Short mmCIF file of C-alpha atoms in Angstrom, two decimals:
data_model
loop_
_atom_site.label_atom_id
_atom_site.label_comp_id
_atom_site.label_asym_id
_atom_site.label_seq_id
_atom_site.Cartn_x
_atom_site.Cartn_y
_atom_site.Cartn_z
CA MET A 1 -0.06 0.17 0.17
CA ASP A 2 1.35 3.71 -0.96
CA GLU A 3 1.21 4.96 2.33
CA ARG A 4 1.63 8.92 0.41
CA VAL A 5 -2.17 7.74 0.12
CA PRO A 6 -4.00 10.48 1.52
CA ARG A 7 -7.22 10.26 4.05
CA ARG A 8 -10.09 11.29 1.68
CA TRP A 9 -13.37 9.59 2.68
CA TRP A 10 -14.21 9.02 6.48
CA THR A 11 -13.74 12.28 9.13
CA GLY A 12 -12.04 11.58 12.17
CA PRO A 13 -9.07 10.78 14.59
CA PHE A 14 -8.24 8.06 13.26
CA ASP A 15 -6.44 6.33 9.80
CA VAL A 16 -9.63 4.70 9.33
CA GLU A 17 -8.78 3.91 5.96
CA ARG A 18 -5.64 3.12 6.16
CA LEU A 19 -7.33 0.07 8.06
CA ALA A 20 -9.63 -0.55 5.15
CA ARG A 21 -7.57 -0.45 2.41
CA THR A 22 -4.48 -2.73 3.78
CA THR A 23 -7.39 -4.95 5.05
CA VAL A 24 -8.47 -4.94 1.33
CA GLU A 25 -5.61 -5.31 -0.59
CA GLY A 26 -4.35 -8.07 1.21
CA LEU A 27 -7.32 -9.71 0.61
CA CYS A 28 -6.57 -8.98 -3.05
CA GLY A 29 -3.49 -10.57 -2.78
CA ALA A 30 -5.42 -13.77 -1.64
CA ALA A 31 -8.09 -14.07 -4.32
CA ASP A 32 -4.62 -13.36 -6.17
CA GLU A 33 -2.83 -15.88 -4.61
CA LEU A 34 -5.68 -18.31 -4.73
CA ALA A 35 -6.60 -17.82 -8.87
CA THR A 36 -2.90 -19.19 -9.65
CA SER A 37 -2.62 -22.34 -7.58
CA ARG A 38 -5.93 -22.74 -9.73
CA GLY A 39 -4.81 -22.07 -13.45
CA PHE A 40 -6.86 -19.18 -13.23
CA GLU A 41 -5.32 -16.06 -15.23
CA VAL A 42 -7.87 -13.18 -14.14
CA THR A 43 -7.09 -9.80 -12.30
CA VAL A 44 -7.70 -9.34 -8.87
CA GLY A 45 -8.17 -5.56 -7.85
CA THR A 46 -10.74 -3.10 -5.79
CA THR A 47 -11.41 0.64 -5.90
CA PRO A 48 -12.24 2.62 -3.16
CA GLU A 49 -16.14 3.75 -3.64
CA LEU A 50 -15.74 -0.39 -2.93
CA ILE A 51 -14.14 -0.05 0.18
CA ALA A 52 -15.26 2.77 1.60
CA ALA A 53 -19.05 1.90 0.73
CA SER A 54 -18.66 -2.12 1.42
CA PHE A 55 -17.36 -1.15 5.27
CA ALA A 56 -21.03 0.78 6.16
CA ALA A 57 -23.05 -2.26 3.78
CA TYR A 58 -25.88 -2.85 6.06
CA GLU A 59 -26.30 1.64 5.94
CA ASN A 60 -25.80 1.26 2.54
CA LEU A 61 -28.40 -1.02 1.79
CA ARG A 62 -32.06 -0.51 0.24
CA ARG A 63 -35.13 -2.61 0.57
CA ASP A 64 -37.76 -1.49 -1.50
CA GLY A 65 -35.92 1.33 -1.62
CA ARG A 66 -35.65 2.29 2.89
CA ALA A 67 -33.04 2.01 4.49
CA PRO A 68 -32.52 -0.11 7.12
CA ALA A 69 -32.56 0.96 11.09
CA VAL A 70 -29.30 0.84 11.91
CA TRP A 71 -29.60 0.77 16.18
CA ALA A 72 -32.07 -0.25 18.39
CA GLU A 73 -34.04 2.29 20.64
CA LEU A 74 -31.74 0.48 23.67
CA SER A 75 -28.95 0.62 21.84
CA GLY A 76 -25.78 3.01 22.34
CA PHE A 77 -24.38 5.31 24.41
CA VAL A 78 -26.00 5.84 28.38
CA ALA A 79 -25.03 8.64 30.68
CA ALA A 80 -23.77 6.73 34.20
CA ARG A 81 -23.65 7.85 37.89
CA ASP A 82 -19.65 9.14 36.97
CA GLY A 83 -19.39 7.79 33.21
CA TRP A 84 -20.49 6.47 29.98
CA VAL A 85 -21.59 2.90 29.08
CA ARG A 86 -22.85 1.32 25.72
CA LEU A 87 -25.26 -0.61 24.98
CA HIS A 88 -26.19 -2.80 22.97
CA GLY A 89 -29.89 -4.52 22.73
CA ASN A 90 -30.28 -4.42 18.76
CA TYR A 91 -30.90 -8.53 19.09
CA PRO A 92 -34.34 -8.97 21.21
CA HIS A 93 -32.62 -11.32 24.46
CA HIS A 94 -29.74 -9.37 24.64
CA ALA A 95 -32.68 -6.14 25.41
CA ALA A 96 -34.43 -7.64 27.14
CA VAL A 97 -31.67 -8.26 29.59
CA ILE A 98 -31.22 -4.47 29.40
CA ARG A 99 -34.79 -4.01 30.93
CA GLU A 100 -34.72 -6.52 33.59
CA VAL A 101 -31.00 -5.34 35.10
CA LEU A 102 -33.09 -1.32 34.81
CA GLY A 103 -36.93 -2.13 35.48
CA VAL A 104 -37.51 -0.47 32.33
CA ASP A 105 -39.29 -0.65 29.07
CA GLY A 106 -38.38 2.18 26.78
CA ARG A 107 -34.95 4.36 26.43
CA ARG A 108 -36.28 8.06 28.72
CA GLY A 109 -36.96 5.05 31.30
CA LEU A 110 -33.69 3.55 30.18
CA GLU A 111 -31.48 6.98 30.18
CA ARG A 112 -33.28 8.33 34.13
CA ALA A 113 -32.66 4.47 36.00
CA ALA A 114 -28.17 3.76 34.17
CA SER A 115 -27.88 7.67 35.73
CA ARG A 116 -28.54 5.94 38.92
CA TRP A 117 -25.81 3.04 38.42
CA ASN A 118 -22.33 4.22 38.53
CA ALA A 119 -20.86 2.72 35.06
CA SER A 120 -18.50 -0.06 35.96
CA ASP A 121 -21.48 -1.54 38.54
CA LEU A 122 -23.95 -0.80 35.39
CA GLU A 123 -21.26 -3.14 32.81
CA GLU A 124 -20.84 -5.81 35.00
CA ALA A 125 -24.51 -6.37 36.19
CA ILE A 126 -25.79 -6.45 32.45
CA THR A 127 -23.23 -8.82 31.19
CA ALA A 128 -23.57 -10.96 34.81
CA ALA A 129 -27.26 -11.60 33.72
CA GLY A 130 -26.34 -12.16 29.83
CA GLY A 131 -26.34 -8.94 28.88
CA VAL A 132 -24.02 -6.53 26.66
CA ALA A 133 -22.47 -3.25 28.30
CA VAL A 134 -19.41 -2.43 28.87
CA ALA A 135 -18.34 1.28 30.51
CA VAL A 136 -16.80 3.73 28.06
CA ARG A 137 -12.63 4.05 28.98
CA THR A 138 -9.86 6.04 27.80
CA ARG A 139 -6.90 4.80 26.28
CA THR A 140 -5.79 5.29 29.47
CA HIS A 141 -7.56 3.25 31.57
CA TRP A 142 -8.03 0.53 28.86
CA GLU A 143 -4.50 -0.62 29.03
CA ALA A 144 -4.24 -0.88 33.02
CA HIS A 145 -7.21 -3.00 32.46
CA PRO A 146 -6.52 -6.79 32.54
CA GLN A 147 -8.12 -8.17 29.11
CA ALA A 148 -5.35 -5.35 28.16
CA ARG A 149 -2.48 -6.26 29.66
CA ALA A 150 -2.90 -10.37 28.80
CA ALA A 151 -3.74 -8.86 24.77
CA SER A 152 -1.50 -7.25 24.11
CA ASP A 153 1.06 -8.91 22.21
CA ALA A 154 -2.42 -11.34 20.28
CA PRO A 155 -1.32 -10.51 17.37
CA TRP A 156 -4.16 -9.38 15.26
CA SER A 157 -4.97 -13.28 13.29
CA GLU A 158 -2.93 -15.99 14.45
CA VAL A 159 -2.80 -19.50 11.83
CA SER A 160 -1.43 -22.60 13.53
CA ASP A 161 -0.92 -25.27 9.93
CA ARG A 162 -2.27 -28.17 10.92
CA GLY A 163 -0.52 -29.55 8.11
CA ASP A 164 -1.22 -30.63 4.42
CA ARG A 165 -4.50 -31.19 2.97
CA PRO A 166 -6.58 -32.61 0.41
CA GLY A 167 -7.03 -30.20 -3.13
CA PRO A 168 -8.64 -26.93 -2.85
CA GLY A 169 -11.27 -28.80 -3.33
CA GLY A 170 -11.77 -31.39 -0.79
CA PRO A 171 -10.83 -34.91 -0.86
CA ALA A 172 -12.93 -35.45 -4.05
CA ASP A 173 -11.88 -32.00 -6.00
CA ARG A 174 -15.19 -31.64 -6.08
CA ARG A 175 -15.41 -28.65 -8.68
CA PRO A 176 -16.77 -29.87 -12.10
CA GLY A 177 -14.31 -27.36 -14.62
CA ARG A 178 -10.51 -26.83 -14.26
CA GLY A 179 -9.31 -22.88 -14.95
CA ALA A 180 -11.01 -19.73 -16.65
CA GLY A 181 -14.30 -20.34 -18.26
CA HIS A 182 -15.38 -23.28 -16.42
CA GLY A 183 -18.03 -21.65 -13.44
CA GLY A 184 -21.60 -23.31 -15.08
CA PHE A 185 -23.09 -19.74 -13.07
CA GLU A 186 -24.30 -17.22 -15.23
CA ALA A 187 -24.57 -13.64 -14.47
CA ALA A 188 -28.01 -11.22 -14.51
CA ASP A 189 -26.35 -9.91 -17.56
CA GLY A 190 -25.43 -13.45 -19.24
CA HIS A 191 -21.94 -13.28 -18.93
CA GLU A 192 -20.85 -16.36 -17.73
CA ARG A 193 -18.50 -15.89 -14.54
CA GLY A 194 -15.89 -18.22 -15.09
CA GLY A 195 -12.64 -16.34 -13.23
CA ARG A 196 -15.31 -15.41 -9.75
CA ASN A 197 -15.42 -19.19 -9.44
CA LEU A 198 -12.32 -18.97 -7.65
CA LEU A 199 -13.96 -21.29 -4.49
CA GLU A 200 -16.40 -24.10 -7.36
CA GLY A 201 -16.31 -27.45 -5.42
CA VAL A 202 -15.26 -26.18 -2.07
CA ARG A 203 -17.93 -25.50 1.00
CA VAL A 204 -17.93 -23.24 3.86
CA LEU A 205 -19.60 -24.29 6.99
CA ASP A 206 -20.54 -20.85 8.37
CA LEU A 207 -21.92 -20.22 12.37
CA THR A 208 -21.26 -17.41 12.68
CA ARG A 209 -24.01 -13.76 13.46
CA VAL A 210 -23.78 -10.56 13.10
CA ILE A 211 -20.47 -8.49 10.56
CA ALA A 212 -17.52 -9.91 11.51
CA GLY A 213 -18.15 -13.81 10.26
CA PRO A 214 -20.85 -13.04 7.91
CA THR A 215 -18.41 -10.65 5.77
CA CYS A 216 -15.59 -13.37 5.93
CA SER A 217 -19.07 -15.78 4.66
CA GLN A 218 -19.97 -13.47 1.89
CA VAL A 219 -16.58 -13.15 0.11
CA LEU A 220 -16.07 -16.83 -0.52
CA ALA A 221 -19.07 -17.47 -1.74
CA CYS A 222 -19.29 -14.74 -3.89
CA LEU A 223 -15.96 -16.12 -4.77
CA GLY A 224 -17.11 -19.14 -6.15
CA ALA A 225 -17.71 -22.29 -2.75
CA ASP A 226 -21.18 -23.79 -1.20
CA VAL A 227 -21.87 -21.81 1.84
CA LEU A 228 -24.22 -23.16 4.46
CA ARG A 229 -24.85 -20.75 7.26
CA ILE A 230 -26.62 -22.04 10.50
CA ASP A 231 -28.51 -20.74 13.06
CA PRO A 232 -30.61 -21.30 15.68
CA PRO A 233 -34.15 -20.65 15.51
CA GLN A 234 -35.35 -19.77 18.43
CA ARG A 235 -32.22 -16.62 18.40
CA PRO A 236 -32.56 -15.54 14.68
CA GLU A 237 -30.65 -13.15 12.60
CA ILE A 238 -31.55 -9.62 12.08
CA LEU A 239 -33.39 -10.10 8.57
CA GLU A 240 -31.55 -6.27 7.20
CA GLN A 241 -28.51 -7.96 8.56
CA HIS A 242 -28.91 -11.84 6.91
CA LEU A 243 -29.48 -9.71 3.60
CA SER A 244 -26.49 -7.05 3.79
CA THR A 245 -23.98 -9.96 4.17
CA GLY A 246 -25.82 -12.08 2.57
CA MET A 247 -25.07 -12.54 -1.65
CA GLY A 248 -24.75 -16.17 -2.45
CA LYS A 249 -24.71 -18.21 0.85
CA ARG A 250 -27.88 -20.90 1.67
CA SER A 251 -28.63 -20.37 4.88
CA ALA A 252 -30.44 -22.64 7.09
CA GLU A 253 -31.77 -23.23 10.88
CA VAL A 254 -30.45 -26.22 13.19
CA ASP A 255 -31.48 -26.31 17.14
CA LEU A 256 -27.85 -26.90 18.45
CA ARG A 257 -29.75 -28.36 21.99
CA ARG A 258 -31.87 -31.16 19.98
CA ASP A 259 -29.97 -31.23 16.46
CA ALA A 260 -25.81 -31.21 16.82
CA ASP A 261 -25.18 -34.26 15.53
CA ARG A 262 -26.63 -32.57 12.13
CA VAL A 263 -23.75 -30.06 12.21
CA ARG A 264 -20.95 -31.79 14.20
CA THR A 265 -21.73 -34.13 10.62
CA LEU A 266 -21.64 -31.40 7.91
CA ALA A 267 -18.09 -30.45 9.73
CA ALA A 268 -16.78 -33.43 8.89
CA ASP A 269 -17.62 -32.80 5.27
CA ALA A 270 -16.61 -29.27 5.07
CA ASP A 271 -13.43 -27.41 3.50
CA VAL A 272 -13.68 -24.47 5.70
CA ILE A 273 -14.87 -23.64 8.70
CA LEU A 274 -16.15 -20.71 10.68
CA THR A 275 -17.14 -19.57 13.45
CA GLY A 276 -18.04 -16.60 15.40
CA TYR A 277 -19.86 -17.49 18.80
CA ARG A 278 -18.06 -15.98 22.15
CA PRO A 279 -15.75 -18.71 22.53
CA GLY A 280 -16.82 -21.59 24.64
CA ALA A 281 -20.53 -20.86 23.73
CA LEU A 282 -20.36 -23.81 21.09
CA GLU A 283 -17.89 -26.59 22.63
CA ARG A 284 -21.13 -28.02 24.65
CA PHE A 285 -22.65 -29.21 21.99
CA GLY A 286 -18.77 -31.04 20.42
CA LEU A 287 -17.90 -27.73 17.99
CA GLY A 288 -15.76 -26.21 19.44
CA THR A 289 -12.21 -25.06 18.15
CA GLU A 290 -10.06 -28.50 19.48
CA ALA A 291 -13.47 -30.61 18.63
CA LEU A 292 -13.83 -29.70 14.77
CA GLU A 293 -9.69 -29.83 14.69
CA ALA A 294 -10.52 -33.69 15.61
CA ILE A 295 -14.33 -34.08 12.91
CA ALA A 296 -12.61 -32.78 10.05
CA PRO A 297 -8.43 -32.51 10.05
CA GLN A 298 -9.24 -31.23 6.50
CA ALA A 299 -9.89 -28.00 7.09
CA VAL A 300 -9.57 -24.49 7.17
CA ILE A 301 -10.74 -22.98 10.68
CA VAL A 302 -11.67 -19.67 11.80
CA SER A 303 -12.60 -18.78 15.15
CA LEU A 304 -13.60 -15.27 15.66
CA SER A 305 -14.06 -13.47 19.20
CA ALA A 306 -14.33 -10.15 20.19
CA TRP A 307 -11.42 -10.30 23.03
CA GLY A 308 -9.22 -12.68 22.24
CA GLU A 309 -9.05 -15.93 23.19
CA GLY A 310 -7.37 -15.50 26.76
CA GLY A 311 -7.78 -13.39 29.86
CA PRO A 312 -10.94 -12.51 31.97
CA TRP A 313 -12.92 -11.31 29.12
CA GLY A 314 -11.84 -13.46 26.59
CA ARG A 315 -15.02 -15.84 27.13
CA ARG A 316 -16.99 -12.00 27.31
CA ILE A 317 -19.53 -11.30 24.25
CA GLY A 318 -18.95 -7.81 22.37
CA PHE A 319 -19.67 -5.90 19.32
CA ASP A 320 -17.27 -3.57 17.51
CA SER A 321 -19.19 -0.69 19.55
CA ILE A 322 -18.75 -2.49 23.14
CA VAL A 323 -14.51 -3.53 21.85
CA GLN A 324 -14.76 0.16 19.88
CA ALA A 325 -16.24 1.71 24.03
CA ALA A 326 -13.69 0.21 26.32
CA THR A 327 -10.63 0.51 24.21
CA GLY A 328 -10.46 4.41 24.31
CA ILE A 329 -11.72 4.98 20.42
CA ALA A 330 -15.56 6.18 21.69
CA VAL A 331 -13.91 8.43 23.98
CA ASP A 332 -10.88 9.96 21.29
CA CYS A 333 -14.08 9.93 18.60
CA GLY A 334 -15.89 12.21 21.07
CA THR A 335 -16.54 15.16 22.25
CA ALA A 336 -15.58 16.78 26.29
CA ASP A 337 -19.78 16.60 26.63
CA ARG A 338 -19.66 12.96 24.91
CA PRO A 339 -18.16 10.13 23.57
CA GLY A 340 -18.46 8.75 19.86
CA ALA A 341 -18.10 6.94 17.89
CA LEU A 342 -15.92 5.65 14.54
CA PRO A 343 -17.57 6.53 11.06
CA VAL A 344 -17.99 2.90 10.11
CA GLN A 345 -17.78 -0.24 12.26
CA ALA A 346 -14.89 -0.44 10.63
CA LEU A 347 -13.72 -3.07 13.35
CA ASP A 348 -16.26 -5.89 12.00
CA HIS A 349 -15.76 -5.31 8.42
CA ALA A 350 -11.20 -5.38 8.62
CA SER A 351 -11.84 -8.64 10.22
CA GLY A 352 -14.41 -10.10 8.55
CA HIS A 353 -11.94 -9.73 5.21
CA LEU A 354 -8.42 -10.83 6.87
CA MET A 355 -10.45 -14.14 7.44
CA ALA A 356 -11.36 -14.13 4.07
CA ALA A 357 -7.75 -13.80 3.36
CA ARG A 358 -6.22 -15.56 5.78
CA VAL A 359 -8.64 -18.55 4.36
CA LEU A 360 -7.99 -18.23 0.92
CA GLU A 361 -4.28 -17.94 1.65
CA ALA A 362 -4.39 -21.61 3.17
CA LEU A 363 -6.85 -22.96 0.44
CA ALA A 364 -4.01 -21.27 -1.92
CA ARG A 365 -1.31 -23.75 -0.10
CA SER A 366 -3.41 -26.41 0.84
CA ARG A 367 -2.96 -26.44 4.03
CA ALA A 368 -4.97 -27.26 7.26
CA CYS A 369 -5.24 -24.12 9.10
CA THR A 370 -6.49 -23.28 12.17
CA ILE A 371 -6.85 -19.72 12.60
CA ARG A 372 -7.81 -17.11 15.81
CA ILE A 373 -8.85 -13.48 14.94
CA SER A 374 -10.40 -10.95 16.94
CA LEU A 375 -11.95 -7.43 16.88
CA LEU A 376 -10.03 -6.10 19.84
CA GLY A 377 -7.14 -6.91 17.34
CA ALA A 378 -8.31 -4.79 14.43
CA ALA A 379 -9.43 -2.16 17.73
CA HIS A 380 -5.20 -2.25 18.28
CA GLN A 381 -4.35 -1.98 15.37
CA LEU A 382 -5.87 1.94 14.40
CA LEU A 383 -4.80 2.28 18.01
CA SER A 384 -1.11 1.61 17.23
CA GLY A 385 -1.54 3.28 14.06
CA PRO A 386 -0.47 6.52 12.58
CA PRO A 387 -3.03 9.67 12.64
CA PRO A 388 -4.79 10.47 9.78
CA PRO A 389 -2.84 12.65 7.00
CA GLU A 390 -4.25 16.58 7.78
CA VAL A 391 -6.59 16.69 4.05
CA GLU A 392 -10.23 17.09 3.88
CA PRO A 393 -12.58 13.84 2.87
CA ALA A 394 -13.68 13.80 -0.41
CA ALA A 395 -17.30 12.55 -0.50
CA LEU A 396 -17.59 8.97 -2.65
CA GLY A 397 -20.38 6.55 -4.56
CA ILE A 398 -22.06 4.43 -3.42
CA PRO A 399 -21.66 1.88 -5.55
CA ARG A 400 -24.26 -0.67 -5.60
CA VAL A 401 -26.25 -3.22 -7.21
CA ARG A 402 -30.06 -4.30 -7.42
CA LEU A 403 -31.05 -7.72 -6.72
CA ASP A 404 -34.58 -9.65 -6.58
CA SER A 405 -35.44 -10.76 -3.20
CA ALA A 406 -38.45 -12.78 -1.54
CA VAL A 407 -38.23 -9.97 0.74
CA GLY A 408 -38.81 -7.16 -1.74
CA THR A 409 -36.41 -4.74 -4.33
CA LEU A 410 -32.41 -5.10 -2.81
CA ASP A 411 -30.18 -2.30 -3.16
CA LEU A 412 -27.03 -3.84 -2.37
CA VAL A 413 -23.08 -2.75 -1.71
CA PRO A 414 -21.25 -5.67 -3.22
CA PRO A 415 -17.85 -7.25 -1.61
CA PRO A 416 -14.44 -5.14 -2.40
CA LEU A 417 -13.31 -7.61 -5.45
CA LEU A 418 -13.13 -6.78 -8.72
CA ILE A 419 -12.20 -9.72 -10.75
CA ASP A 420 -11.33 -8.61 -14.57
CA GLY A 421 -12.71 -5.15 -13.81
CA ARG A 422 -16.23 -6.45 -13.31
CA THR A 423 -17.68 -7.16 -8.74
CA ILE A 424 -18.56 -10.69 -7.68
CA GLU A 425 -21.96 -10.19 -6.64
CA ARG A 426 -24.41 -13.00 -5.84
CA PRO A 427 -28.09 -13.72 -5.82
CA VAL A 428 -29.10 -13.13 -1.73
CA GLY A 429 -30.72 -16.48 -0.66
CA ASP A 430 -33.84 -16.83 1.36
CA TYR A 431 -32.90 -16.66 5.59
CA GLY A 432 -33.69 -20.05 7.37
CA ALA A 433 -34.98 -21.49 3.69
CA ALA A 434 -32.25 -23.97 3.13
CA ASP A 435 -32.15 -27.26 3.34
CA ALA A 436 -29.08 -28.02 6.41
CA SER A 437 -27.03 -30.53 3.26
CA TRP A 438 -24.27 -30.34 1.35
CA ARG A 439 -24.64 -29.92 -2.74
CA GLY A 440 -23.80 -32.47 -4.84
#
């Protein structure tokens, strides 16, 4: 990356553009390596417009012309007695915890109730009850926190090589054809995808939610992989989140409490397994990282966490906005009166693209790897990086593609990859409508 390229997309004290460009350029390099390994002669690239728009894919979604609501009523910053707390109540079960702990129904009652708590006490009370909240900390306060100390030397991504794996498409090399021109997928304009089917024959089991993990699996799906995402029926994904990262995937619902065997069977035949639940959450179903390594020794396994897997918060739930608030990013992005946030959920999107790059690299090299990535690692990248150049940002266009779906007409930002100068969008499948089985 040319370090002389000025910031020109967003405002704020952090060089978010540098983080975005670096991760997407790394993804382009990994896709190029994969193409070479699979005999495709293609050109892989991106544009500033695609990168910037994709880092706000959810906000840029339009369904029948309408934008989604980004934050639920009980999400966001609330003033406590001695500081600020960031709450995450977008999911109904997390919102229910906030209501129960504070004894409130709506936002007005929330503000009054929170003002009677110390910030750290409210953080702990909501977290202990199964909700998501964090006291807003300065950088100095975060650096003294036990979790910051535990993760201070941890890399953003850690790759453990477990040895050779079979051919790029699994034990049977499931591709019906090799090289450019054998994709078998027709684009909406009638042109064969060809080189955009770099991952044809690759099976990806997607056990992730929210933004980062689904961003990764969407890239893999749009490069031709058979991506099967599994969600619990009792806690469905927010529909707009599924739509904004759902290109090319099949979506199925499986209750692990009753049918974990089915998912373990799927894992045994997968080439790539992505997990993004709180560390430890899948262990009781026999789907923890070590169990997956035994079930699927051939697979590239990615474990995504909020805080890293060690330290006192290693098994704590977290989201992009929560990590921002804990680490000092929110304070630096705010004013003297109120904390703020990055212009986009950069920790999520950057981590998702890094996940995809590491997967493509492992497949290109025919390695079975276990890859660990955390949102905290992305935050540390921003916090330790240089400040942005002192130039005014310029407005960039928002490249969207229009797709029909069962829930309306969708205008979506495709993944930030160009193959031979063309975007790699795919149709969005219906949420929860697929069978929990592999194709072919």
